Coordinates of C-alpha atoms and ligand atoms in Angstrom, one line a residue:
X1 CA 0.0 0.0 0.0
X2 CA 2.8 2.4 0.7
X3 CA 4.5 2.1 -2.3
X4 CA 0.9 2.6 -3.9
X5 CA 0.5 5.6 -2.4
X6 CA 3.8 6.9 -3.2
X7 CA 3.0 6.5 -6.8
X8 CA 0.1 8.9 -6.3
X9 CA 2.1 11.6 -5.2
X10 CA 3.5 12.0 -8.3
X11 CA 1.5 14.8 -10.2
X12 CA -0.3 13.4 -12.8
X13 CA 0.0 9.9 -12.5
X14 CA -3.8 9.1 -12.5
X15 CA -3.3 5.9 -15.0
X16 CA -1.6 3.9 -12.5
X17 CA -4.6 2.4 -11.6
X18 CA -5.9 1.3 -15.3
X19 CA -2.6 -0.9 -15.0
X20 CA -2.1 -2.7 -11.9
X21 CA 0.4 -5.1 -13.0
X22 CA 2.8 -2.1 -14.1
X23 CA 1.8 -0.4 -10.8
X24 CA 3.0 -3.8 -9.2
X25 CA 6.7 -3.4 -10.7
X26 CA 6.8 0.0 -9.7
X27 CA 9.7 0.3 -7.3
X28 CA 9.8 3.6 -4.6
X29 CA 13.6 4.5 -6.2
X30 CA 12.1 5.2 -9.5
X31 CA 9.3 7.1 -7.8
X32 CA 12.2 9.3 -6.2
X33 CA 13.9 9.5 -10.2
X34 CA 11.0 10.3 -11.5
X35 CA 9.9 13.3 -9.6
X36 CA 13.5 14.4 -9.9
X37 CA 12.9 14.8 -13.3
X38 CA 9.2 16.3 -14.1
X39 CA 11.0 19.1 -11.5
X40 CA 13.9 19.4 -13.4
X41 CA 11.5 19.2 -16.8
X42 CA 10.2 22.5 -15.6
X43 CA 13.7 23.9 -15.3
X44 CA 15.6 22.8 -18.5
X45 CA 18.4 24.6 -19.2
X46 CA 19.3 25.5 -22.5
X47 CA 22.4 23.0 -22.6
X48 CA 19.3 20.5 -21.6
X49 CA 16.8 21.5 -24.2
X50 CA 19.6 21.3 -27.2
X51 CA 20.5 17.7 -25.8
X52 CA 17.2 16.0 -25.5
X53 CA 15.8 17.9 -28.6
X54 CA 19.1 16.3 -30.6
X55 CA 17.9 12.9 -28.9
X56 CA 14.8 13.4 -30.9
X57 CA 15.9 14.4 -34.3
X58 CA 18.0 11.7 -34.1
X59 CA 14.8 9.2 -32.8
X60 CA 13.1 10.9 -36.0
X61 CA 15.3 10.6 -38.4
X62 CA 15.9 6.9 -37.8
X63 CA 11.9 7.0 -38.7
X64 CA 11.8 8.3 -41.6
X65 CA 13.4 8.0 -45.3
X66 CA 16.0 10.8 -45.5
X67 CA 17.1 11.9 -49.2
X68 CA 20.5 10.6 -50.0
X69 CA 23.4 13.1 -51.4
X70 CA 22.8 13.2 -55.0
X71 CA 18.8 13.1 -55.0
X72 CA 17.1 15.7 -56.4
X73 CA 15.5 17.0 -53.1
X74 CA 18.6 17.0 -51.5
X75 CA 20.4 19.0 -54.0
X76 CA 18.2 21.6 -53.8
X77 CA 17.8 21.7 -50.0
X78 CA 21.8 22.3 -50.5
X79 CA 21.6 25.1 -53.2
X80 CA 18.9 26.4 -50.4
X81 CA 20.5 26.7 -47.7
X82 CA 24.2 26.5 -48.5
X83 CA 24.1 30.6 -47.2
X84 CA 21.7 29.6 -44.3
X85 CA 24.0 27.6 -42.0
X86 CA 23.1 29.2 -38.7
X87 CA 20.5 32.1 -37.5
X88 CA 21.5 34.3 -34.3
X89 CA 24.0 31.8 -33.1
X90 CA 21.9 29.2 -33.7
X91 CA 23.4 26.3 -35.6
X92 CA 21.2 24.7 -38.3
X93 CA 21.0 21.5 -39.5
X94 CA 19.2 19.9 -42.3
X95 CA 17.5 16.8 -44.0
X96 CA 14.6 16.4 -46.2
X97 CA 12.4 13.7 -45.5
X98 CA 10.9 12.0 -48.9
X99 CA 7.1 11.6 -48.2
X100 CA 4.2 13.3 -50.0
X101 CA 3.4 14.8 -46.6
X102 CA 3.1 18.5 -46.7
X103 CA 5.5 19.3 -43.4
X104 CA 8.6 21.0 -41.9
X105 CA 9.6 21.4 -38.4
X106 CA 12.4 22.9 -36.4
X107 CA 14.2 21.7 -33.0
X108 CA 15.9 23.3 -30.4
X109 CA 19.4 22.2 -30.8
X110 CA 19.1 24.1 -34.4
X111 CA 17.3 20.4 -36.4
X112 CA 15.3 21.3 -39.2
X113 CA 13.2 19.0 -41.3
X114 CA 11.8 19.7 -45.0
X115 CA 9.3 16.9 -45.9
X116 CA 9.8 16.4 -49.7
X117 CA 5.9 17.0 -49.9
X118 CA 6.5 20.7 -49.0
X119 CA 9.2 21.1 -51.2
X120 CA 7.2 20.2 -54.2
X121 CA 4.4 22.5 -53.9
X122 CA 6.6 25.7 -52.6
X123 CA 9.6 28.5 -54.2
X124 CA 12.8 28.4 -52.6
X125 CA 12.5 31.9 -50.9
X126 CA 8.6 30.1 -49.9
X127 CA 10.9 27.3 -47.8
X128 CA 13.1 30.2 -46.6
X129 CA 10.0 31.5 -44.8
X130 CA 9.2 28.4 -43.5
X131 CA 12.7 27.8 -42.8
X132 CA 12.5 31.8 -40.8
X133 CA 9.4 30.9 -38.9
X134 CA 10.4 27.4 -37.5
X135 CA 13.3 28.9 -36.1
X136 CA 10.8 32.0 -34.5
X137 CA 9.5 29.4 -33.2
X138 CA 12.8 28.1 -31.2
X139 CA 14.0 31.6 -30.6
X140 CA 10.8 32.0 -28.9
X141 CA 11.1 29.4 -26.7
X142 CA 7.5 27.6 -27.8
X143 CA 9.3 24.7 -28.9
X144 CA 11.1 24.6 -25.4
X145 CA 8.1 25.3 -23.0
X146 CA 6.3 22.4 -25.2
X147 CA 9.6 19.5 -24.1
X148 CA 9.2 20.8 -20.8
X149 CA 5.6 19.9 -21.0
X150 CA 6.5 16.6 -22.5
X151 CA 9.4 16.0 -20.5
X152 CA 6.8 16.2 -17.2
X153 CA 5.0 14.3 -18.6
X154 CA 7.5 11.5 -19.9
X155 CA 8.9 11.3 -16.3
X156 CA 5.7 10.1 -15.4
X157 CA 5.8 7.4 -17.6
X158 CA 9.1 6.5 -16.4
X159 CA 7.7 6.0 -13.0
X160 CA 4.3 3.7 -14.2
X161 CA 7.5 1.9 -16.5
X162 CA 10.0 2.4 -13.4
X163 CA 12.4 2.0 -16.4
X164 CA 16.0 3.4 -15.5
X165 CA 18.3 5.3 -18.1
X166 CA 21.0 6.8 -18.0
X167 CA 20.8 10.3 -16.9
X168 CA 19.4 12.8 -19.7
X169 CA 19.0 9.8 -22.0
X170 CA 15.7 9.1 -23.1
X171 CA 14.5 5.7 -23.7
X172 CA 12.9 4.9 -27.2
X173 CA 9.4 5.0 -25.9
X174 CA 9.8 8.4 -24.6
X175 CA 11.5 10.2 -27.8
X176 CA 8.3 8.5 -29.9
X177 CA 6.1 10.3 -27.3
X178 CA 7.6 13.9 -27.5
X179 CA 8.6 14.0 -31.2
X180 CA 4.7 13.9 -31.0
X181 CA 3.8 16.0 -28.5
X182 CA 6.8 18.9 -29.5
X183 CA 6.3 18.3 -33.2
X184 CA 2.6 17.3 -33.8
X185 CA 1.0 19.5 -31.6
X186 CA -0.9 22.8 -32.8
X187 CA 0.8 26.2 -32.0
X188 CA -1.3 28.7 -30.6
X189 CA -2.1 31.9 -33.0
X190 CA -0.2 34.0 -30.8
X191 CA 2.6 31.5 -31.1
X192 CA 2.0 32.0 -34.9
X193 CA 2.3 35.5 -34.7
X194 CA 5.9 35.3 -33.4
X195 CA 7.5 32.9 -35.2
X196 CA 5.5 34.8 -38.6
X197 CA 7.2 37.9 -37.6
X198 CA 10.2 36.7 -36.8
X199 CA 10.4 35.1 -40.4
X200 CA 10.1 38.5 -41.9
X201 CA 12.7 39.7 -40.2
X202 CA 14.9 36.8 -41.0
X203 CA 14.1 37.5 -44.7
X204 CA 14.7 40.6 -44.3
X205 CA 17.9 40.6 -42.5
X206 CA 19.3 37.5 -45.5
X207 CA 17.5 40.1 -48.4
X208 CA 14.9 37.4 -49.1
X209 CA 12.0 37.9 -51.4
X210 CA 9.4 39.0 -48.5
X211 CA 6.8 38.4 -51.0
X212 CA 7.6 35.0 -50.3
X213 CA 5.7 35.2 -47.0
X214 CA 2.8 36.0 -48.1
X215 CA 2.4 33.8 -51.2
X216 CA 3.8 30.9 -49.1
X217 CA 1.0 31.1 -46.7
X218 CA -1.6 31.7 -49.6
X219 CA -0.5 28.3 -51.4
X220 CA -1.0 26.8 -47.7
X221 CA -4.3 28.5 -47.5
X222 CA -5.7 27.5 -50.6
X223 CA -4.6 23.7 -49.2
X224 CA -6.9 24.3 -46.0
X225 CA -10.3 23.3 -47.8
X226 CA -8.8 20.2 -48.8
X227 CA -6.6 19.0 -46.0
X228 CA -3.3 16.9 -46.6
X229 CA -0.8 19.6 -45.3
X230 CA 0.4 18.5 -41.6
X231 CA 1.9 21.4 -41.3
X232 CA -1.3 23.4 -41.7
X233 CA -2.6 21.5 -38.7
X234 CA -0.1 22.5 -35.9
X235 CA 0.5 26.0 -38.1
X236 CA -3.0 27.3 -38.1
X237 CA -4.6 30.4 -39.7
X238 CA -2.8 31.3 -43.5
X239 CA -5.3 33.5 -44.0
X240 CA -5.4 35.5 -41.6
X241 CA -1.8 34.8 -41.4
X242 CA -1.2 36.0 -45.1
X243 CA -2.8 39.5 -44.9
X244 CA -0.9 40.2 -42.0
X245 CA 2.2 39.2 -43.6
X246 CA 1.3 41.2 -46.9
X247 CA 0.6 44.6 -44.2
X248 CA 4.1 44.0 -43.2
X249 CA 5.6 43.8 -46.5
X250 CA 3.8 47.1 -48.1
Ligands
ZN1 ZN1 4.1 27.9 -36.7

């Protein structure tokens, strides 16, 4: 009973009881671990935030079919971003992902993801916005307030799993988990707003066709009646989005 009730002082931990036989593993030492980390989740440093999102780029890439050198998607996203190698000290890293997807998304530790979807339907100066705005999104810190979310939340797993890794390596189970809940999740429009405007000034600053901004969301737009852009659903709003863009480049 003690050791039950030690697993209910964990914050969040209310599915212990749908699975008794895990709760029946669960030893008080990984309790202890656990709670260690959904407090330190709410305190990541930054050196913490770059390591664990570079876990899960790494988890993600293993996932998915990455364009070798020589393929056409690749050589482009080289040609792209051969003068795009970091933004504001922030290193950047790159890979296209071949699926028709419609998707990109950025990590902390500077990972950024072109699904070849995207590619096919947008200009480069289009994918430089894109490429402007997922990083407003990491300078922001949205993409680090949502690990720290996920992190808490992963710790708590740990404790029904009682699992132990090595310290600030995540298991397998618990990349899968936050690649879904940092990448997949919808940003807020405020969020939007930020990482939009920061985008403009990244073109700006690199002498980018602005324009792109604006069309880029319009093309995205036009895709919302129909569906089949990902990145639509956790980027929501072109519209709206577009005209404010389109103020901001007259
Ligand atoms: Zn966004």
């Amino acid at each position: 009973m003690k050791r039950r009730d030690a697993i209910l002082t964990i914050p969040g931990l209310l599915i212990v009881g749908t699975y008794p036989a895990v709760a029946q593993k669960f030893d008080l030492g990984g309790a202890i671990g656990a709670a260690t980390d959904a407090a330190k989740a709410a305190t990541l440093s930054d050196a913490d935030v770059r390591n664990y999102a570079a876990q899960m780029a790494t988890y993600s890439d293993r996932q998915a079919r990455i364009a070798p050198a020589g393929d056409k998607y690749a050589q482009r996203l080289v040609a792209l971003t051969s003068s795009c190698q970091e933004d504001q000290g922030l290193r950047l890293n790159y890979k296209v992902y071949l699926t028709k997807e419609v998707n990109a998304f950025a990590m902390a530790d500077g990972t950024i993801r072109f699904y070849s979807g995207l590619m096919d339907m947008m200009s480069d100066d289009e994918l430089r916005y894109v490429i402007g705005h997922e990083i407003g999104h990491v300078k922001h810190g949205h993409t680090k307030k949502r690990m720290q979310t996920a992190l808490a939340a992963s710790a708590t797993q740990k404790a029904v799993a009682a699992s132990s890794t090595r310290a600030g390596v995540l298991a397998d189970s618990q990349l899968g988990d936050m690649v879904v809940k940092v990448v997949r999740a919808q940003h807020s429009q405020g969020n939007e707003r930020e990482a939009d405007d920061y985008a403009m000034q990244f073109m700006s600053r690199r002498k980018y066709d602005r324009k792109a901004c604006v069309t880029a969301l319009e093309k995205l737009d036009r895709m919302s009646g129909g569906g089949g852009s990902n990145w639509l659903s956790t980027h929501p709003s072109p519209r709206e989005r577009a005209d404010r863009m389109r103020k901001q480049v007259a």
